[in-house]
mmCIF file of C-alpha atoms in Angstrom:
data_model
loop_
_atom_site.group_PDB
_atom_site.id
_atom_site.type_symbol
_atom_site.label_atom_id
_atom_site.label_comp_id
_atom_site.label_asym_id
_atom_site.label_seq_id
_atom_site.Cartn_x
_atom_site.Cartn_y
_atom_site.Cartn_z
ATOM 1 C CA MET A 1 44.480 114.607 38.810
ATOM 2 C CA SER A 2 46.710 113.274 41.548
ATOM 3 C CA GLU A 3 49.303 110.567 41.023
ATOM 4 C CA LEU A 4 47.296 108.231 43.235
ATOM 5 C CA GLU A 5 44.194 108.620 41.053
ATOM 6 C CA LYS A 6 46.252 107.896 37.922
ATOM 7 C CA TYR A 7 47.702 104.825 39.603
ATOM 8 C CA LYS A 8 44.234 103.572 40.570
ATOM 9 C CA LYS A 9 43.077 103.872 36.965
ATOM 10 C CA GLN A 10 46.083 101.874 35.790
ATOM 11 C CA THR A 11 45.225 99.094 38.241
ATOM 12 C CA LYS A 12 41.889 98.429 36.515
ATOM 13 C CA LYS A 13 43.757 96.342 33.937
ATOM 14 C CA LEU A 14 45.488 94.452 36.737
ATOM 15 C CA LYS A 15 42.108 93.779 38.367
ATOM 16 C CA LYS A 16 40.892 92.031 35.220
ATOM 17 C CA GLU A 17 44.060 89.957 34.794
ATOM 18 C CA ASN A 18 44.956 89.018 38.368
ATOM 19 C CA THR A 19 42.349 89.663 41.057
ATOM 20 C CA LYS A 20 44.441 88.250 43.932
ATOM 21 C CA VAL A 21 47.301 90.691 43.326
ATOM 22 C CA TYR A 22 44.834 93.517 42.714
ATOM 23 C CA LYS A 23 43.097 92.938 46.061
ATOM 24 C CA LYS A 24 46.403 93.075 47.939
ATOM 25 C CA LEU A 25 47.459 96.225 46.089
ATOM 26 C CA HIS A 26 44.066 97.867 46.615
ATOM 27 C CA THR A 27 44.192 97.106 50.348
ATOM 28 C CA LEU A 28 47.683 98.598 50.616
ATOM 29 C CA ILE A 29 46.621 101.755 48.752
ATOM 30 C CA ASN A 30 43.611 102.191 51.036
ATOM 31 C CA ASN A 31 45.800 101.747 54.119
ATOM 32 C CA VAL A 32 48.214 104.402 52.846
ATOM 33 C CA GLU A 33 45.317 106.798 52.195
ATOM 34 C CA LYS A 34 43.982 106.262 55.735
ATOM 35 C CA ASN A 35 47.435 106.811 57.241
ATOM 36 C CA VAL A 36 47.861 110.040 55.276
ATOM 37 C CA GLU A 37 44.443 111.286 56.390
ATOM 38 C CA ASN A 38 45.185 110.429 60.021
ATOM 39 C CA THR A 39 48.555 112.160 59.830
ATOM 40 C CA MET A 40 47.006 115.255 58.283
ATOM 41 C CA ASN A 41 44.399 115.320 61.057
ATOM 42 C CA ASN A 42 47.001 114.567 63.770
ATOM 43 C CA LYS A 43 45.082 111.476 64.805
ATOM 44 C CA GLU A 44 47.902 108.985 64.807
ATOM 45 C CA ASP A 45 47.067 106.021 67.015
ATOM 46 C CA ASP A 46 49.777 103.973 68.647
ATOM 47 C CA VAL A 47 48.661 100.414 68.012
ATOM 48 C CA ARG A 48 51.691 98.649 69.455
ATOM 49 C CA PRO A 49 50.944 95.756 71.776
ATOM 50 C CA ALA A 50 51.950 96.060 75.424
ATOM 51 C CA SER A 51 54.891 93.703 74.982
ATOM 52 C CA PRO A 52 57.066 92.995 71.938
ATOM 53 C CA PRO A 53 56.363 89.793 69.986
ATOM 54 C CA PRO A 54 58.250 86.587 70.860
ATOM 55 C CA ALA A 55 61.647 85.949 69.311
ATOM 56 C CA GLY A 56 61.464 84.703 65.745
ATOM 57 C CA ALA A 57 57.979 86.092 65.091
ATOM 58 C CA PRO A 58 57.612 88.716 62.368
ATOM 59 C CA LEU A 59 57.419 92.212 63.767
ATOM 60 C CA PRO A 60 54.090 94.025 63.556
ATOM 61 C CA LEU A 61 54.086 97.090 61.314
ATOM 62 C CA PRO A 62 54.623 99.760 64.028
ATOM 63 C CA TYR A 63 57.912 98.091 65.022
ATOM 64 C CA ARG A 64 59.283 97.882 61.485
ATOM 65 C CA ASP A 65 61.553 100.382 59.779
ATOM 66 C CA ASN A 66 59.448 103.211 58.353
ATOM 67 C CA SER A 67 61.840 104.227 55.590
ATOM 68 C CA ILE A 68 60.638 104.463 51.994
ATOM 69 C CA ASN A 69 62.920 101.612 50.907
ATOM 70 C CA SER A 70 61.466 99.343 53.557
ATOM 71 C CA TRP A 71 57.929 100.242 52.512
ATOM 72 C CA VAL A 72 58.675 99.618 48.836
ATOM 73 C CA SER A 73 60.289 96.256 49.523
ATOM 74 C CA SER A 74 57.371 95.145 51.705
ATOM 75 C CA LEU A 75 54.950 96.265 48.986
ATOM 76 C CA ARG A 76 56.847 94.207 46.413
ATOM 77 C CA SER A 77 56.924 91.146 48.644
ATOM 78 C CA ASN A 78 53.171 91.410 49.304
ATOM 79 C CA ILE A 79 52.405 91.717 45.602
ATOM 80 C CA TYR A 80 54.541 88.768 44.527
ATOM 81 C CA ARG A 81 53.470 86.304 47.266
#
């Protein structure tokens, strides 16, 4: 059993206790799975807009730092909103 499957089973308890947090977490997990599948199939799509966003606006995901620490911190901030 993969780590992801174990993690999904553990989130069942979270789903019962806090559905809002669970939905955000579930969406993030599904997005990660899709990205992994696309990477494995070499079907990465560049979804950047033609021009960068205006100053002061949050950057869309393709422009953000792709490091693990950045991903973990964004995951935490999405969960605790």
